[in-house]
mmCIF file with all atom_site columns, C-alpha atoms in Angstrom:
data_model
loop_
_atom_site.group_PDB
_atom_site.id
_atom_site.type_symbol
_atom_site.label_atom_id
_atom_site.label_alt_id
_atom_site.label_comp_id
_atom_site.label_asym_id
_atom_site.label_entity_id
_atom_site.label_seq_id
_atom_site.pdbx_PDB_ins_code
_atom_site.Cartn_x
_atom_site.Cartn_y
_atom_site.Cartn_z
_atom_site.occupancy
_atom_site.B_iso_or_equiv
_atom_site.pdbx_formal_charge
_atom_site.auth_seq_id
_atom_site.auth_comp_id
_atom_site.auth_asym_id
_atom_site.auth_atom_id
_atom_site.pdbx_PDB_model_num
ATOM 1   C CA . LEU I 1 1   ? -40.084 -64.962  179.920 1.00 38.00 ? 21  LEU I CA 1
ATOM 2   C CA . LEU I 1 2   ? -41.451 -65.160  176.367 1.00 42.00 ? 22  LEU I CA 1
ATOM 3   C CA . PRO I 1 3   ? -44.711 -63.471  175.387 1.00 45.00 ? 23  PRO I CA 1
ATOM 4   C CA . ALA I 1 4   ? -47.651 -65.842  175.355 1.00 45.00 ? 24  ALA I CA 1
ATOM 5   C CA . GLU I 1 5   ? -47.902 -65.746  171.558 1.00 46.00 ? 25  GLU I CA 1
ATOM 6   C CA . ALA I 1 6   ? -44.193 -66.635  171.230 1.00 45.00 ? 26  ALA I CA 1
ATOM 7   C CA . ALA I 1 7   ? -44.500 -69.569  173.624 1.00 46.00 ? 27  ALA I CA 1
ATOM 8   C CA . ALA I 1 8   ? -47.472 -71.100  171.840 1.00 44.00 ? 28  ALA I CA 1
ATOM 9   C CA . PRO I 1 9   ? -46.788 -73.990  169.420 1.00 44.00 ? 29  PRO I CA 1
ATOM 10  C CA . PRO I 1 10  ? -46.917 -73.071  165.725 1.00 45.00 ? 30  PRO I CA 1
ATOM 11  C CA . ALA I 1 11  ? -50.198 -73.666  163.949 1.00 45.00 ? 31  ALA I CA 1
ATOM 12  C CA . PRO I 1 12  ? -50.230 -76.497  161.390 1.00 49.00 ? 32  PRO I CA 1
ATOM 13  C CA . GLN I 1 13  ? -49.446 -75.311  157.873 1.00 58.00 ? 33  GLN I CA 1
ATOM 14  C CA . ASN I 1 14  ? -51.305 -76.393  154.724 1.00 78.00 ? 34  ASN I CA 1
ATOM 15  C CA . LEU I 1 15  ? -53.796 -78.438  156.729 1.00 83.00 ? 35  LEU I CA 1
ATOM 16  C CA . THR I 1 16  ? -56.974 -79.580  155.015 1.00 88.00 ? 36  THR I CA 1
ATOM 17  C CA . SER I 1 17  ? -59.795 -81.753  156.282 1.00 89.00 ? 37  SER I CA 1
ATOM 18  C CA . GLY I 1 18  ? -63.033 -83.242  155.086 1.00 91.00 ? 38  GLY I CA 1
ATOM 19  C CA . ALA I 1 19  ? -65.303 -86.276  154.938 1.00 90.00 ? 39  ALA I CA 1
ATOM 20  C CA . LEU I 1 20  ? -64.295 -89.657  153.553 1.00 87.00 ? 40  LEU I CA 1
ATOM 21  C CA . PRO I 1 21  ? -66.534 -91.538  151.107 1.00 78.00 ? 41  PRO I CA 1
ATOM 22  C CA . GLY I 1 22  ? -68.791 -93.797  153.132 1.00 76.00 ? 42  GLY I CA 1
ATOM 23  C CA . GLY I 1 23  ? -68.224 -91.860  156.356 1.00 82.00 ? 43  GLY I CA 1
ATOM 24  C CA . GLY I 1 24  ? -65.289 -90.965  158.566 1.00 89.00 ? 44  GLY I CA 1
ATOM 25  C CA . GLN I 1 25  ? -62.955 -88.013  158.251 1.00 93.00 ? 45  GLN I CA 1
ATOM 26  C CA . TYR I 1 26  ? -59.577 -87.141  156.792 1.00 93.00 ? 46  TYR I CA 1
ATOM 27  C CA . LEU I 1 27  ? -56.785 -84.719  157.687 1.00 93.00 ? 47  LEU I CA 1
ATOM 28  C CA . ILE I 1 28  ? -54.041 -83.838  155.203 1.00 93.00 ? 48  ILE I CA 1
ATOM 29  C CA . SER I 1 29  ? -50.912 -81.915  156.177 1.00 92.00 ? 49  SER I CA 1
ATOM 30  C CA . HIS I 1 30  ? -48.584 -80.963  153.329 1.00 89.00 ? 50  HIS I CA 1
ATOM 31  C CA . THR I 1 31  ? -44.843 -80.549  153.777 1.00 88.00 ? 51  THR I CA 1
ATOM 32  C CA . ASP I 1 32  ? -41.958 -80.753  151.311 1.00 85.00 ? 52  ASP I CA 1
ATOM 33  C CA . ILE I 1 33  ? -39.279 -81.615  153.862 1.00 86.00 ? 53  ILE I CA 1
ATOM 34  C CA . ALA I 1 34  ? -38.749 -85.050  152.283 1.00 87.00 ? 54  ALA I CA 1
ATOM 35  C CA . PRO I 1 35  ? -40.326 -87.060  149.409 1.00 92.00 ? 55  PRO I CA 1
ATOM 36  C CA . VAL I 1 36  ? -42.181 -89.353  151.816 1.00 93.00 ? 56  VAL I CA 1
ATOM 37  C CA . ALA I 1 37  ? -45.678 -89.673  153.235 1.00 95.00 ? 57  ALA I CA 1
ATOM 38  C CA . ALA I 1 38  ? -46.908 -90.888  156.609 1.00 95.00 ? 58  ALA I CA 1
ATOM 39  C CA . ILE I 1 39  ? -50.368 -92.449  156.347 1.00 96.00 ? 59  ILE I CA 1
ATOM 40  C CA . ALA I 1 40  ? -52.454 -93.537  159.321 1.00 96.00 ? 60  ALA I CA 1
ATOM 41  C CA . LEU I 1 41  ? -55.939 -94.859  159.886 1.00 96.00 ? 61  LEU I CA 1
ATOM 42  C CA . TRP I 1 42  ? -57.154 -94.054  163.396 1.00 96.00 ? 62  TRP I CA 1
ATOM 43  C CA . TYR I 1 43  ? -60.118 -95.791  164.988 1.00 95.00 ? 63  TYR I CA 1
ATOM 44  C CA . ARG I 1 44  ? -61.875 -95.097  168.248 1.00 93.00 ? 64  ARG I CA 1
ATOM 45  C CA . ALA I 1 45  ? -62.134 -98.611  169.676 1.00 92.00 ? 65  ALA I CA 1
ATOM 46  C CA . PRO I 1 46  ? -61.247 -100.268 173.004 1.00 91.00 ? 66  PRO I CA 1
ATOM 47  C CA . ALA I 1 47  ? -57.948 -102.155 173.016 1.00 88.00 ? 67  ALA I CA 1
ATOM 48  C CA . SER I 1 48  ? -59.433 -104.973 175.084 1.00 87.00 ? 68  SER I CA 1
ATOM 49  C CA . GLY I 1 49  ? -62.576 -105.476 173.035 1.00 86.00 ? 69  GLY I CA 1
ATOM 50  C CA . PHE I 1 50  ? -66.191 -104.496 173.511 1.00 89.00 ? 70  PHE I CA 1
ATOM 51  C CA . ASP I 1 51  ? -67.092 -107.038 176.214 1.00 84.00 ? 71  ASP I CA 1
ATOM 52  C CA . THR I 1 52  ? -66.848 -106.014 179.856 1.00 77.00 ? 72  THR I CA 1
ATOM 53  C CA . ALA I 1 53  ? -64.609 -109.005 180.608 1.00 78.00 ? 73  ALA I CA 1
ATOM 54  C CA . GLY I 1 54  ? -61.897 -107.566 178.386 1.00 76.00 ? 74  GLY I CA 1
ATOM 55  C CA . VAL I 1 55  ? -59.332 -109.361 176.216 1.00 86.00 ? 75  VAL I CA 1
ATOM 56  C CA . PRO I 1 56  ? -55.966 -107.540 176.489 1.00 84.00 ? 76  PRO I CA 1
ATOM 57  C CA . GLY I 1 57  ? -54.283 -107.135 173.117 1.00 86.00 ? 77  GLY I CA 1
ATOM 58  C CA . LEU I 1 58  ? -57.397 -107.871 171.045 1.00 92.00 ? 78  LEU I CA 1
ATOM 59  C CA . SER I 1 59  ? -57.311 -104.645 169.022 1.00 92.00 ? 79  SER I CA 1
ATOM 60  C CA . ARG I 1 60  ? -53.606 -105.018 168.256 1.00 92.00 ? 80  ARG I CA 1
ATOM 61  C CA . LEU I 1 61  ? -54.058 -108.641 167.194 1.00 94.00 ? 81  LEU I CA 1
ATOM 62  C CA . ALA I 1 62  ? -57.132 -107.858 165.084 1.00 95.00 ? 82  ALA I CA 1
ATOM 63  C CA . ALA I 1 63  ? -55.387 -105.054 163.202 1.00 95.00 ? 83  ALA I CA 1
ATOM 64  C CA . ALA I 1 64  ? -52.296 -107.197 162.604 1.00 95.00 ? 84  ALA I CA 1
ATOM 65  C CA . THR I 1 65  ? -54.493 -110.046 161.379 1.00 96.00 ? 85  THR I CA 1
ATOM 66  C CA . VAL I 1 66  ? -56.293 -107.838 158.858 1.00 96.00 ? 86  VAL I CA 1
ATOM 67  C CA . ALA I 1 67  ? -52.949 -106.439 157.652 1.00 95.00 ? 87  ALA I CA 1
ATOM 68  C CA . GLY I 1 68  ? -51.607 -109.974 157.231 1.00 94.00 ? 88  GLY I CA 1
ATOM 69  C CA . SER I 1 69  ? -54.691 -111.532 155.627 1.00 95.00 ? 89  SER I CA 1
ATOM 70  C CA . ALA I 1 70  ? -54.962 -111.833 151.852 1.00 89.00 ? 90  ALA I CA 1
ATOM 71  C CA . PRO I 1 71  ? -58.319 -111.001 150.234 1.00 77.00 ? 91  PRO I CA 1
ATOM 72  C CA . ILE I 1 72  ? -59.754 -113.548 147.785 1.00 64.00 ? 92  ILE I CA 1
ATOM 73  C CA . THR I 1 73  ? -57.584 -111.932 145.135 1.00 60.00 ? 93  THR I CA 1
ATOM 74  C CA . GLY I 1 74  ? -54.728 -109.638 146.005 1.00 82.00 ? 94  GLY I CA 1
ATOM 75  C CA . THR I 1 75  ? -51.821 -109.072 148.370 1.00 90.00 ? 95  THR I CA 1
ATOM 76  C CA . PRO I 1 76  ? -51.951 -108.638 152.167 1.00 93.00 ? 96  PRO I CA 1
ATOM 77  C CA . LEU I 1 77  ? -51.585 -104.992 153.131 1.00 94.00 ? 97  LEU I CA 1
ATOM 78  C CA . GLY I 1 78  ? -48.405 -105.525 155.144 1.00 93.00 ? 98  GLY I CA 1
ATOM 79  C CA . ARG I 1 79  ? -46.640 -107.257 152.256 1.00 93.00 ? 99  ARG I CA 1
ATOM 80  C CA . TYR I 1 80  ? -47.912 -104.691 149.741 1.00 94.00 ? 100 TYR I CA 1
ATOM 81  C CA . ILE I 1 81  ? -46.456 -101.795 151.742 1.00 94.00 ? 101 ILE I CA 1
ATOM 82  C CA . SER I 1 82  ? -43.186 -103.646 152.243 1.00 93.00 ? 102 SER I CA 1
ATOM 83  C CA . GLU I 1 83  ? -42.863 -104.280 148.495 1.00 93.00 ? 103 GLU I CA 1
ATOM 84  C CA . LEU I 1 84  ? -43.201 -100.527 147.917 1.00 92.00 ? 104 LEU I CA 1
ATOM 85  C CA . GLY I 1 85  ? -40.235 -99.932  150.213 1.00 91.00 ? 105 GLY I CA 1
ATOM 86  C CA . GLY I 1 86  ? -42.407 -98.723  153.081 1.00 93.00 ? 106 GLY I CA 1
ATOM 87  C CA . ARG I 1 87  ? -42.970 -99.754  156.682 1.00 92.00 ? 107 ARG I CA 1
ATOM 88  C CA . ILE I 1 88  ? -46.205 -100.555 158.483 1.00 94.00 ? 108 ILE I CA 1
ATOM 89  C CA . ALA I 1 89  ? -46.806 -100.157 162.223 1.00 94.00 ? 109 ALA I CA 1
ATOM 90  C CA . ILE I 1 90  ? -49.725 -100.721 164.580 1.00 92.00 ? 110 ILE I CA 1
ATOM 91  C CA . SER I 1 91  ? -50.145 -98.704  167.769 1.00 90.00 ? 111 SER I CA 1
ATOM 92  C CA . SER I 1 92  ? -52.853 -99.414  170.333 1.00 88.00 ? 112 SER I CA 1
ATOM 93  C CA . TYR I 1 93  ? -54.102 -97.344  173.245 1.00 87.00 ? 113 TYR I CA 1
ATOM 94  C CA . PRO I 1 94  ? -56.877 -97.998  175.792 1.00 86.00 ? 114 PRO I CA 1
ATOM 95  C CA . ASP I 1 95  ? -59.590 -96.514  173.590 1.00 89.00 ? 115 ASP I CA 1
ATOM 96  C CA . SER I 1 96  ? -58.028 -96.151  170.133 1.00 92.00 ? 116 SER I CA 1
ATOM 97  C CA . ILE I 1 97  ? -55.827 -97.862  167.580 1.00 94.00 ? 117 ILE I CA 1
ATOM 98  C CA . ALA I 1 98  ? -53.775 -96.640  164.622 1.00 95.00 ? 118 ALA I CA 1
ATOM 99  C CA . ILE I 1 99  ? -52.557 -98.500  161.556 1.00 96.00 ? 119 ILE I CA 1
ATOM 100 C CA . SER I 1 100 ? -49.791 -96.429  159.992 1.00 95.00 ? 120 SER I CA 1
ATOM 101 C CA . ALA I 1 101 ? -47.329 -96.619  157.129 1.00 96.00 ? 121 ALA I CA 1
ATOM 102 C CA . LEU I 1 102 ? -44.302 -94.625  156.035 1.00 95.00 ? 122 LEU I CA 1
ATOM 103 C CA . VAL I 1 103 ? -43.961 -94.808  152.247 1.00 95.00 ? 123 VAL I CA 1
ATOM 104 C CA . PRO I 1 104 ? -42.458 -92.919  149.284 1.00 95.00 ? 124 PRO I CA 1
ATOM 105 C CA . ALA I 1 105 ? -44.681 -89.940  148.476 1.00 94.00 ? 125 ALA I CA 1
ATOM 106 C CA . GLU I 1 106 ? -45.281 -91.235  144.943 1.00 94.00 ? 126 GLU I CA 1
ATOM 107 C CA . SER I 1 107 ? -46.928 -94.333  146.429 1.00 94.00 ? 127 SER I CA 1
ATOM 108 C CA . ALA I 1 108 ? -49.160 -92.470  148.898 1.00 95.00 ? 128 ALA I CA 1
ATOM 109 C CA . ALA I 1 109 ? -52.325 -92.629  146.805 1.00 94.00 ? 129 ALA I CA 1
ATOM 110 C CA . SER I 1 110 ? -52.023 -96.367  146.162 1.00 94.00 ? 130 SER I CA 1
ATOM 111 C CA . VAL I 1 111 ? -51.357 -97.038  149.864 1.00 95.00 ? 131 VAL I CA 1
ATOM 112 C CA . VAL I 1 112 ? -54.396 -94.977  150.889 1.00 94.00 ? 132 VAL I CA 1
ATOM 113 C CA . HIS I 1 113 ? -56.415 -97.135  148.510 1.00 93.00 ? 133 HIS I CA 1
ATOM 114 C CA . ALA I 1 114 ? -54.906 -100.400 149.764 1.00 93.00 ? 134 ALA I CA 1
ATOM 115 C CA . MET I 1 115 ? -55.299 -99.434  153.420 1.00 94.00 ? 135 MET I CA 1
ATOM 116 C CA . THR I 1 116 ? -58.940 -98.431  153.076 1.00 93.00 ? 136 THR I CA 1
ATOM 117 C CA . VAL I 1 117 ? -59.728 -101.540 151.017 1.00 90.00 ? 137 VAL I CA 1
ATOM 118 C CA . SER I 1 118 ? -58.211 -103.727 153.736 1.00 92.00 ? 138 SER I CA 1
ATOM 119 C CA . PHE I 1 119 ? -59.770 -101.994 156.750 1.00 93.00 ? 139 PHE I CA 1
ATOM 120 C CA . PHE I 1 120 ? -63.108 -100.652 155.512 1.00 91.00 ? 140 PHE I CA 1
ATOM 121 C CA . ALA I 1 121 ? -64.165 -104.209 154.606 1.00 88.00 ? 141 ALA I CA 1
ATOM 122 C CA . PRO I 1 122 ? -61.786 -106.292 156.745 1.00 93.00 ? 142 PRO I CA 1
ATOM 123 C CA . VAL I 1 123 ? -60.906 -109.813 155.693 1.00 93.00 ? 143 VAL I CA 1
ATOM 124 C CA . VAL I 1 124 ? -59.706 -112.132 158.470 1.00 95.00 ? 144 VAL I CA 1
ATOM 125 C CA . THR I 1 125 ? -58.034 -115.439 157.587 1.00 95.00 ? 145 THR I CA 1
ATOM 126 C CA . ALA I 1 126 ? -56.485 -118.234 159.628 1.00 95.00 ? 146 ALA I CA 1
ATOM 127 C CA . GLU I 1 127 ? -53.115 -117.609 157.971 1.00 94.00 ? 147 GLU I CA 1
ATOM 128 C CA . GLY I 1 128 ? -53.319 -113.897 158.789 1.00 94.00 ? 148 GLY I CA 1
ATOM 129 C CA . LEU I 1 129 ? -54.122 -114.713 162.413 1.00 95.00 ? 149 LEU I CA 1
ATOM 130 C CA . LYS I 1 130 ? -51.185 -117.126 162.618 1.00 94.00 ? 150 LYS I CA 1
ATOM 131 C CA . LEU I 1 131 ? -48.766 -114.450 161.385 1.00 92.00 ? 151 LEU I CA 1
ATOM 132 C CA . ALA I 1 132 ? -50.289 -111.844 163.705 1.00 92.00 ? 152 ALA I CA 1
ATOM 133 C CA . GLN I 1 133 ? -50.086 -114.116 166.761 1.00 90.00 ? 153 GLN I CA 1
ATOM 134 C CA . ARG I 1 134 ? -46.418 -114.708 166.043 1.00 90.00 ? 154 ARG I CA 1
ATOM 135 C CA . ASP I 1 135 ? -45.571 -111.021 165.683 1.00 87.00 ? 155 ASP I CA 1
ATOM 136 C CA . VAL I 1 136 ? -47.788 -109.693 168.471 1.00 84.00 ? 156 VAL I CA 1
ATOM 137 C CA . GLY I 1 137 ? -46.764 -112.587 170.721 1.00 78.00 ? 157 GLY I CA 1
ATOM 138 C CA . GLU I 1 138 ? -43.099 -111.683 170.285 1.00 78.00 ? 158 GLU I CA 1
ATOM 139 C CA . GLU I 1 139 ? -43.864 -108.068 171.080 1.00 76.00 ? 159 GLU I CA 1
ATOM 140 C CA . ALA I 1 140 ? -45.791 -109.086 174.197 1.00 68.00 ? 160 ALA I CA 1
ATOM 141 C CA . PHE I 1 141 ? -42.940 -111.364 175.306 1.00 60.00 ? 161 PHE I CA 1
ATOM 142 C CA . PHE I 1 142 ? -40.339 -108.589 175.140 1.00 56.00 ? 162 PHE I CA 1
ATOM 143 C CA . ARG I 1 143 ? -42.747 -106.067 176.657 1.00 64.00 ? 163 ARG I CA 1
ATOM 144 C CA . GLN I 1 144 ? -42.750 -107.976 179.942 1.00 64.00 ? 164 GLN I CA 1
ATOM 145 C CA . PHE I 1 145 ? -39.069 -107.117 180.393 1.00 58.00 ? 165 PHE I CA 1
ATOM 146 C CA . ASN I 1 146 ? -39.752 -103.391 180.046 1.00 56.00 ? 166 ASN I CA 1
ATOM 147 C CA . SER I 1 147 ? -40.201 -102.324 183.654 1.00 54.00 ? 167 SER I CA 1
ATOM 148 C CA . GLU I 1 148 ? -41.557 -98.880  182.733 1.00 60.00 ? 168 GLU I CA 1
ATOM 149 C CA . GLN I 1 149 ? -44.389 -100.342 180.663 1.00 59.00 ? 169 GLN I CA 1
ATOM 150 C CA . THR I 1 150 ? -45.108 -102.977 183.297 1.00 62.00 ? 170 THR I CA 1
ATOM 151 C CA . ILE I 1 151 ? -45.388 -100.313 185.991 1.00 55.00 ? 171 ILE I CA 1
ATOM 152 C CA . ASP I 1 152 ? -47.590 -98.126  183.765 1.00 62.00 ? 172 ASP I CA 1
ATOM 153 C CA . ASP I 1 153 ? -49.961 -101.045 183.115 1.00 59.00 ? 173 ASP I CA 1
ATOM 154 C CA . ALA I 1 154 ? -50.195 -101.792 186.839 1.00 57.00 ? 174 ALA I CA 1
ATOM 155 C CA . LEU I 1 155 ? -50.829 -98.152  187.785 1.00 60.00 ? 175 LEU I CA 1
ATOM 156 C CA . VAL I 1 156 ? -53.480 -97.580  185.132 1.00 60.00 ? 176 VAL I CA 1
ATOM 157 C CA . GLY I 1 157 ? -55.154 -100.885 185.975 1.00 57.00 ? 177 GLY I CA 1
ATOM 158 C CA . SER I 1 158 ? -55.402 -99.898  189.641 1.00 63.00 ? 178 SER I CA 1
ATOM 159 C CA . LEU I 1 159 ? -56.694 -96.395  188.877 1.00 61.00 ? 179 LEU I CA 1
ATOM 160 C CA . PHE I 1 160 ? -59.582 -97.639  186.715 1.00 56.00 ? 180 PHE I CA 1
ATOM 161 C CA . SER I 1 161 ? -61.856 -100.298 188.136 1.00 61.00 ? 181 SER I CA 1
ATOM 162 C CA . ASP I 1 162 ? -63.385 -101.103 184.757 1.00 63.00 ? 182 ASP I CA 1
ATOM 163 C CA . GLY I 1 163 ? -63.504 -99.956  181.142 1.00 59.00 ? 183 GLY I CA 1
ATOM 164 C CA . PRO I 1 164 ? -60.718 -99.995  178.524 1.00 60.00 ? 184 PRO I CA 1
ATOM 165 C CA . PRO I 1 165 ? -58.014 -98.328  180.705 1.00 57.00 ? 185 PRO I CA 1
ATOM 166 C CA . HIS I 1 166 ? -58.356 -101.103 183.292 1.00 46.00 ? 186 HIS I CA 1
ATOM 167 C CA . PHE I 1 167 ? -56.724 -103.598 180.924 1.00 57.00 ? 187 PHE I CA 1
ATOM 168 C CA . PRO I 1 168 ? -53.213 -103.411 179.444 1.00 62.00 ? 188 PRO I CA 1
ATOM 169 C CA . SER I 1 169 ? -53.172 -102.584 175.724 1.00 68.00 ? 189 SER I CA 1
ATOM 170 C CA . LEU I 1 170 ? -51.161 -105.747 175.134 1.00 66.00 ? 190 LEU I CA 1
ATOM 171 C CA . GLY I 1 171 ? -51.576 -108.914 177.199 1.00 65.00 ? 191 GLY I CA 1
ATOM 172 C CA . ALA I 1 172 ? -49.136 -111.688 177.943 1.00 62.00 ? 192 ALA I CA 1
ATOM 173 C CA . SER I 1 173 ? -47.655 -113.634 175.052 1.00 59.00 ? 193 SER I CA 1
ATOM 174 C CA . ALA I 1 174 ? -49.406 -116.848 176.093 1.00 57.00 ? 194 ALA I CA 1
ATOM 175 C CA . ASP I 1 175 ? -52.768 -115.069 176.300 1.00 76.00 ? 195 ASP I CA 1
ATOM 176 C CA . VAL I 1 176 ? -52.399 -113.579 172.820 1.00 79.00 ? 196 VAL I CA 1
ATOM 177 C CA . SER I 1 177 ? -52.009 -117.059 171.358 1.00 81.00 ? 197 SER I CA 1
ATOM 178 C CA . LYS I 1 178 ? -55.376 -118.079 172.886 1.00 86.00 ? 198 LYS I CA 1
ATOM 179 C CA . ILE I 1 179 ? -57.426 -115.397 171.112 1.00 89.00 ? 199 ILE I CA 1
ATOM 180 C CA . SER I 1 180 ? -59.579 -117.135 168.528 1.00 94.00 ? 200 SER I CA 1
ATOM 181 C CA . LEU I 1 181 ? -60.302 -116.350 164.895 1.00 95.00 ? 201 LEU I CA 1
ATOM 182 C CA . ASP I 1 182 ? -63.975 -115.753 165.754 1.00 95.00 ? 202 ASP I CA 1
ATOM 183 C CA . GLN I 1 183 ? -63.026 -113.188 168.417 1.00 95.00 ? 203 GLN I CA 1
ATOM 184 C CA . VAL I 1 184 ? -60.728 -111.371 166.000 1.00 95.00 ? 204 VAL I CA 1
ATOM 185 C CA . LYS I 1 185 ? -63.315 -111.388 163.212 1.00 96.00 ? 205 LYS I CA 1
ATOM 186 C CA . ALA I 1 186 ? -66.098 -110.071 165.449 1.00 95.00 ? 206 ALA I CA 1
ATOM 187 C CA . TYR I 1 187 ? -63.875 -107.264 166.729 1.00 95.00 ? 207 TYR I CA 1
ATOM 188 C CA . ALA I 1 188 ? -62.632 -106.285 163.262 1.00 96.00 ? 208 ALA I CA 1
ATOM 189 C CA . GLU I 1 189 ? -66.149 -106.128 161.802 1.00 94.00 ? 209 GLU I CA 1
ATOM 190 C CA . ARG I 1 190 ? -67.349 -103.862 164.622 1.00 94.00 ? 210 ARG I CA 1
ATOM 191 C CA . ALA I 1 191 ? -64.306 -101.619 165.072 1.00 95.00 ? 211 ALA I CA 1
ATOM 192 C CA . PHE I 1 192 ? -62.915 -101.184 161.565 1.00 94.00 ? 212 PHE I CA 1
ATOM 193 C CA . ARG I 1 193 ? -65.712 -99.322  159.852 1.00 90.00 ? 213 ARG I CA 1
ATOM 194 C CA . ALA I 1 194 ? -65.353 -96.391  157.483 1.00 90.00 ? 214 ALA I CA 1
ATOM 195 C CA . SER I 1 195 ? -67.715 -94.316  159.618 1.00 90.00 ? 215 SER I CA 1
ATOM 196 C CA . ASN I 1 196 ? -65.414 -94.859  162.625 1.00 91.00 ? 216 ASN I CA 1
ATOM 197 C CA . ALA I 1 197 ? -62.185 -93.905  160.853 1.00 94.00 ? 217 ALA I CA 1
ATOM 198 C CA . VAL I 1 198 ? -59.971 -90.846  160.705 1.00 95.00 ? 218 VAL I CA 1
ATOM 199 C CA . LEU I 1 199 ? -57.437 -90.929  157.872 1.00 96.00 ? 219 LEU I CA 1
ATOM 200 C CA . VAL I 1 200 ? -54.355 -88.783  158.515 1.00 95.00 ? 220 VAL I CA 1
ATOM 201 C CA . VAL I 1 201 ? -51.789 -88.166  155.756 1.00 95.00 ? 221 VAL I CA 1
ATOM 202 C CA . THR I 1 202 ? -48.688 -86.041  156.279 1.00 94.00 ? 222 THR I CA 1
ATOM 203 C CA . GLY I 1 203 ? -45.877 -85.372  153.821 1.00 93.00 ? 223 GLY I CA 1
ATOM 204 C CA . ALA I 1 204 ? -45.218 -84.418  150.218 1.00 91.00 ? 224 ALA I CA 1
ATOM 205 C CA . VAL I 1 205 ? -48.855 -84.920  149.186 1.00 92.00 ? 225 VAL I CA 1
ATOM 206 C CA . ASP I 1 206 ? -51.944 -82.813  148.578 1.00 88.00 ? 226 ASP I CA 1
ATOM 207 C CA . SER I 1 207 ? -55.627 -83.342  149.263 1.00 86.00 ? 227 SER I CA 1
ATOM 208 C CA . SER I 1 208 ? -56.099 -85.289  146.027 1.00 88.00 ? 228 SER I CA 1
ATOM 209 C CA . VAL I 1 209 ? -54.556 -88.307  147.744 1.00 89.00 ? 229 VAL I CA 1
ATOM 210 C CA . VAL I 1 210 ? -57.851 -89.042  149.525 1.00 88.00 ? 230 VAL I CA 1
ATOM 211 C CA . ALA I 1 211 ? -59.612 -89.528  146.187 1.00 88.00 ? 231 ALA I CA 1
ATOM 212 C CA . THR I 1 212 ? -58.321 -93.109  146.220 1.00 86.00 ? 232 THR I CA 1
ATOM 213 C CA . ALA I 1 213 ? -59.967 -93.882  149.575 1.00 86.00 ? 233 ALA I CA 1
ATOM 214 C CA . VAL I 1 214 ? -62.756 -96.342  149.001 1.00 79.00 ? 234 VAL I CA 1
ATOM 215 C CA . PRO I 1 215 ? -66.333 -96.260  150.338 1.00 74.00 ? 235 PRO I CA 1
ATOM 216 C CA . GLY I 1 216 ? -67.145 -98.411  153.316 1.00 58.00 ? 236 GLY I CA 1
ATOM 217 C CA . HIS I 1 217 ? -69.121 -100.909 151.193 1.00 46.00 ? 237 HIS I CA 1
ATOM 218 C CA . VAL I 1 218 ? -66.148 -101.720 148.937 1.00 42.00 ? 238 VAL I CA 1
ATOM 219 C CA . ASP I 1 219 ? -65.809 -105.307 147.721 1.00 42.00 ? 239 ASP I CA 1
ATOM 220 C CA . ALA I 1 220 ? -62.968 -106.708 149.845 1.00 39.00 ? 240 ALA I CA 1
ATOM 221 C CA . ALA I 1 221 ? -61.990 -109.067 147.019 1.00 38.00 ? 241 ALA I CA 1
ATOM 222 C CA . THR I 1 222 ? -60.406 -106.192 145.090 1.00 38.00 ? 242 THR I CA 1
ATOM 223 C CA . HIS I 1 223 ? -56.924 -105.068 145.946 1.00 39.00 ? 243 HIS I CA 1
ATOM 224 C CA . PRO I 1 224 ? -54.052 -103.372 144.118 1.00 40.00 ? 244 PRO I CA 1
#
């Protein structure tokens, strides 16, 4: 048997934290293992929406729509990250959602700026919703063939009679296509606020990277 102090996980190294402009928090973890940065915006928000009826997959669809929607001037966040050689991903849980990107470390500051511009003043367009419904619908279609996820959804749904855990984080493909632009817009405006965000950056970066994060009242028409 190992001593208790030997068995404990190592404490995070070079970890800094603080407040974002306009509200919210940030966590920065520096490591020089590789010249890359992992950037994520976390929000505490129900996956099925704020109504008691619940709309499975709403948070995932809303985040994908914002990432795929172009501001009045500028490039959609998803395309911007892709053009930098990075990858964007969206992960939803019963009561939280994360929009994350893996990018070259030299682009971390510009991606922090682009991500906070897009999500602290979310723009939702019909074209962005169309792209999101296609991508999220495909994910939902293939999810139904994953027996482990299907069983997990059924177990959690039976354990919780109501509230976010009662609903699967991603509904059926056909149901995703029925979620309207108004539903997505209302969810995005309520959930994706600077005051409700936690920005997490890990990689070959330092705390100066958060200087590019924008206040919550930023003009959504601006974009890198």
